[in-house]
Tab-separated table of C-alpha atoms in Angstrom:
chain	number	residue	atom	x	y	z
A	517	MET	CA	56.418	120.470	-7.425
A	518	LEU	CA	59.306	122.591	-5.609
A	519	GLU	CA	57.242	125.532	-6.360
A	520	ALA	CA	54.160	124.032	-4.810
A	521	LEU	CA	55.728	122.728	-2.000
A	522	SER	CA	57.261	126.466	-1.540
A	523	ALA	CA	54.085	127.840	-1.466
A	524	LEU	CA	52.272	125.469	0.884
A	525	LEU	CA	55.485	125.932	3.241
A	526	LEU	CA	54.622	129.819	3.406
A	527	ILE	CA	51.266	129.911	3.722
A	528	ASN	CA	52.060	127.445	6.534
A	529	LEU	CA	54.501	129.665	8.332
A	530	LEU	CA	52.172	132.651	8.050
A	531	GLY	CA	49.182	130.901	9.150
A	532	MET	CA	51.423	129.554	12.299
A	533	LEU	CA	52.675	133.036	12.716
A	534	SER	CA	48.795	134.428	13.741
A	535	PRO	CA	48.224	132.956	17.065
A	536	GLY	CA	45.250	130.039	17.319
A	537	PRO	CA	43.549	127.691	19.569
A	538	ASP	CA	46.757	125.450	19.989
A	539	MET	CA	49.236	128.148	20.700
A	540	VAL	CA	47.005	129.593	23.575
A	541	MET	CA	46.886	125.841	24.950
A	542	VAL	CA	50.593	125.705	24.538
A	543	LEU	CA	50.901	128.794	26.447
A	544	ARG	CA	48.854	127.373	29.489
A	545	HIS	CA	50.418	124.726	29.554
A	546	ALA	CA	53.222	126.393	29.711
A	547	SER	CA	52.648	128.398	32.594
A	548	SER	CA	52.518	124.961	34.887
A	549	GLY	CA	55.886	123.978	33.570
A	550	LYS	CA	58.218	123.509	30.375
A	551	ARG	CA	57.321	119.604	30.413
A	552	GLN	CA	53.539	120.269	29.958
A	553	ALA	CA	54.423	122.548	27.028
A	554	ALA	CA	56.526	119.698	25.523
A	555	PHE	CA	53.636	116.978	26.198
A	556	CYS	CA	50.715	119.611	24.432
A	557	VAL	CA	52.784	120.181	21.346
A	558	MET	CA	53.293	116.451	21.325
A	559	GLY	CA	49.618	116.011	20.907
A	560	VAL	CA	49.250	118.919	18.608
A	561	LEU	CA	51.579	117.338	16.192
A	562	LEU	CA	50.045	114.174	16.897
A	563	GLY	CA	46.454	115.824	15.785
A	564	PHE	CA	47.711	117.692	13.010
A	565	SER	CA	49.894	114.358	11.881
A	566	ILE	CA	45.845	112.692	12.033
A	567	HIS	CA	44.719	115.883	9.636
A	568	ILE	CA	47.345	115.344	7.162
A	569	ALA	CA	46.743	111.749	7.136
A	570	LEU	CA	43.183	112.503	6.443
A	571	ALA	CA	43.749	114.818	4.033
A	572	ILE	CA	46.216	112.855	1.801
A	573	GLY	CA	43.032	109.949	2.336
A	574	GLY	CA	40.168	112.057	0.457
A	575	LEU	CA	38.523	113.030	3.440
A	576	SER	CA	39.738	116.952	3.188
A	577	ILE	CA	38.043	116.675	-0.350
A	578	ILE	CA	34.740	115.083	0.727
A	579	ILE	CA	34.431	117.475	3.641
A	580	LYS	CA	35.315	120.554	1.214
A	581	GLN	CA	32.146	119.234	-1.568
A	582	SER	CA	29.953	119.053	1.264
A	583	PRO	CA	28.683	122.155	3.219
A	584	LEU	CA	26.718	120.326	6.049
A	585	LEU	CA	29.436	118.373	7.043
A	586	PHE	CA	31.855	121.209	7.119
A	587	GLU	CA	29.361	123.530	9.102
A	588	VAL	CA	29.064	120.503	11.460
A	589	LEU	CA	32.538	120.254	12.014
A	590	ARG	CA	32.890	124.286	12.321
A	591	TRP	CA	29.959	124.488	14.885
A	592	GLY	CA	31.502	121.348	16.849
A	593	GLY	CA	34.868	123.691	16.996
A	594	ALA	CA	33.343	126.144	18.484
A	595	GLY	CA	31.481	124.305	20.730
A	596	PHE	CA	34.707	122.719	21.915
A	597	LEU	CA	36.659	126.379	21.984
A	598	VAL	CA	33.580	127.872	24.172
A	599	PHE	CA	34.612	124.603	25.940
A	600	LEU	CA	38.209	124.926	26.711
A	601	GLY	CA	37.774	129.060	27.383
A	602	LEU	CA	35.765	127.872	30.202
A	603	ARG	CA	37.502	125.231	31.769
A	604	THR	CA	40.532	126.957	31.466
A	605	LEU	CA	38.972	130.192	33.356
A	606	PHE	CA	37.998	128.003	36.043
A	607	SER	CA	41.195	125.758	35.921
A	608	ARG	CA	42.308	126.570	39.117
A	609	SER	CA	41.123	122.951	40.466
A	610	GLU	CA	42.491	121.100	37.140
A	611	LEU	CA	45.766	122.043	38.134
A	612	MET	CA	45.597	121.170	41.524
A	613	GLU	CA	44.950	117.825	40.579
A	614	LEU	CA	47.326	117.517	37.563
A	615	ALA	CA	49.556	118.386	40.394
A	616	SER	CA	48.497	115.544	42.354
A	617	GLN	CA	48.649	113.003	39.814
A	618	GLY	CA	51.861	110.939	38.995
A	619	LYS	CA	54.126	111.723	35.881
A	620	PRO	CA	53.004	109.270	33.362
A	621	LYS	CA	49.173	110.104	33.964
A	622	ARG	CA	49.448	113.926	33.776
A	623	ALA	CA	51.959	113.976	30.763
A	624	LYS	CA	49.120	111.189	29.280
A	625	LYS	CA	46.175	114.077	30.068
A	626	VAL	CA	48.217	116.756	28.662
A	627	VAL	CA	48.881	114.981	25.603
A	628	LEU	CA	45.400	114.229	24.895
A	629	SER	CA	44.332	117.666	25.584
A	630	GLY	CA	46.604	118.657	22.598
A	631	ILE	CA	45.175	116.202	20.178
A	632	ALA	CA	41.899	116.977	20.940
A	633	CYS	CA	42.497	120.598	20.555
A	634	ASN	CA	44.104	120.370	17.164
A	635	LEU	CA	41.525	118.062	15.843
A	636	LEU	CA	38.802	120.334	16.559
A	637	ASN	CA	40.464	123.466	16.090
A	638	PRO	CA	38.595	125.098	13.122
A	639	LYS	CA	42.010	127.135	11.489
A	640	ILE	CA	43.504	123.940	10.657
A	641	LEU	CA	40.056	122.672	9.773
A	642	VAL	CA	40.015	125.541	7.228
A	643	PHE	CA	43.911	125.041	6.357
A	644	VAL	CA	43.800	121.680	5.611
A	645	VAL	CA	39.987	121.453	3.441
A	646	SER	CA	40.912	125.380	1.952
A	647	VAL	CA	44.566	124.902	1.313
A	648	PHE	CA	45.983	121.504	2.089
A	649	SER	CA	43.884	120.184	-0.438
A	650	GLN	CA	44.878	122.666	-3.407
A	651	PHE	CA	48.225	121.002	-3.517
A	652	ILE	CA	47.135	117.079	-3.301
A	653	GLY	CA	44.370	116.933	-5.867
A	654	SER	CA	43.298	113.090	-7.959
A	655	GLU	CA	45.658	113.913	-10.361
A	656	THR	CA	48.619	114.263	-7.883
A	657	LEU	CA	50.902	111.358	-7.541
A	658	LEU	CA	50.828	109.480	-3.597
A	659	SER	CA	54.872	110.237	-3.642
A	660	GLU	CA	54.127	113.644	-4.133
A	661	LYS	CA	51.092	113.825	-1.557
A	662	LEU	CA	53.607	112.010	1.452
A	663	ILE	CA	56.083	114.305	0.765
A	664	LEU	CA	54.041	117.650	0.473
A	665	GLY	CA	52.779	116.192	4.070
A	666	ALA	CA	56.145	115.242	5.734
A	667	ALA	CA	57.394	118.619	4.587
A	668	LEU	CA	54.605	120.323	6.166
A	669	LEU	CA	55.007	118.531	9.650
A	670	LEU	CA	58.551	118.631	9.282
A	671	GLU	CA	58.171	122.794	9.437
A	672	THR	CA	55.081	122.819	11.792
A	673	ALA	CA	57.320	120.278	14.288
A	674	LEU	CA	60.329	122.809	13.669
A	675	LEU	CA	58.778	125.886	14.281
A	676	TRP	CA	56.981	124.373	17.813
A	677	TYR	CA	60.328	123.069	18.671
A	678	LEU	CA	61.619	126.715	18.649
A	679	LEU	CA	58.668	128.228	20.670
A	680	VAL	CA	58.713	125.556	23.206
A	681	ARG	CA	62.631	126.692	23.484
A	682	ILE	CA	61.731	130.170	23.932
A	683	LEU	CA	59.020	128.976	26.686
A	684	SER	CA	61.265	126.796	28.527
A	685	HIS	CA	64.097	129.495	29.221
A	686	HIS	CA	64.478	130.085	32.647
A	687	LYS	CA	63.556	133.763	32.798
A	688	VAL	CA	60.845	133.111	30.778
A	689	GLN	CA	59.446	130.240	32.985
A	690	ILE	CA	59.879	132.330	35.956
A	691	GLN	CA	57.640	134.762	34.753
A	692	LEU	CA	54.402	132.610	33.492
A	693	GLN	CA	54.580	130.516	36.603
A	694	ARG	CA	54.464	134.366	39.020
A	695	TYR	CA	51.428	135.343	36.633
A	696	GLN	CA	50.013	131.612	36.038
A	697	GLN	CA	46.474	132.815	37.072
A	698	TRP	CA	46.554	135.713	34.676
A	699	VAL	CA	47.871	133.411	32.035
A	700	ASN	CA	44.926	130.945	32.349
A	701	ARG	CA	42.809	134.166	32.333
A	702	PHE	CA	44.020	135.928	28.694
A	703	SER	CA	43.612	131.767	27.872
A	704	GLY	CA	40.604	130.719	28.463
A	705	THR	CA	38.991	134.655	27.630
A	706	THR	CA	41.005	134.089	24.096
A	707	LEU	CA	39.359	130.404	23.444
A	708	LEU	CA	35.636	131.600	24.667
A	709	GLY	CA	36.402	134.544	22.150
A	710	MET	CA	37.431	132.642	19.349
A	711	GLY	CA	34.545	129.719	20.045
A	712	THR	CA	32.169	132.302	20.203
A	713	LEU	CA	33.061	134.653	16.868
A	714	LEU	CA	32.979	131.354	15.070
A	715	GLY	CA	29.829	130.723	15.789
A	716	LEU	CA	28.687	133.627	15.259
A	717	HIS	CA	30.262	133.399	11.726
A	718	SER	CA	28.026	132.818	9.206
């Protein structure tokens, strides 16, 4: 159990150190303020919690055994990344709309964007189906599955917390807001590229 837990947490750590769509989305929202970054991370963690819960429930094994279903989800994720990329590249009007909204409505929209990004994030899908499912086979006790899932979520939450702390630093915020337009261009281009490469990958 301890060996499996250590291996899983190490793999998750290495995966999070390689930037993906979630991190790009958080960076994009961070350029609009630290609260936006925190709300986006909240959504990402909620999405990841759903992934873990579905995996523990056995859905990841079903997806792994169904290449067609996996391909459908992969293409769906690729399309979503392309959509996010294009939306981010032309996000000036969206940012103005968010600025005109009240705090509760703005927060809800950012949280939902984080949930959607994580749920349709192909990187997370591959991790859950190909890696996490290896540690929660049919012979694994439910209690062990829950411990592994909880530890994975805790590590992920701590890493996101550290990132938000860094992005919330006064000097970092000044630079992000000063170059907000360039951050949006970088984020949009990166998301568009990720989606395109994923779609072209056979």
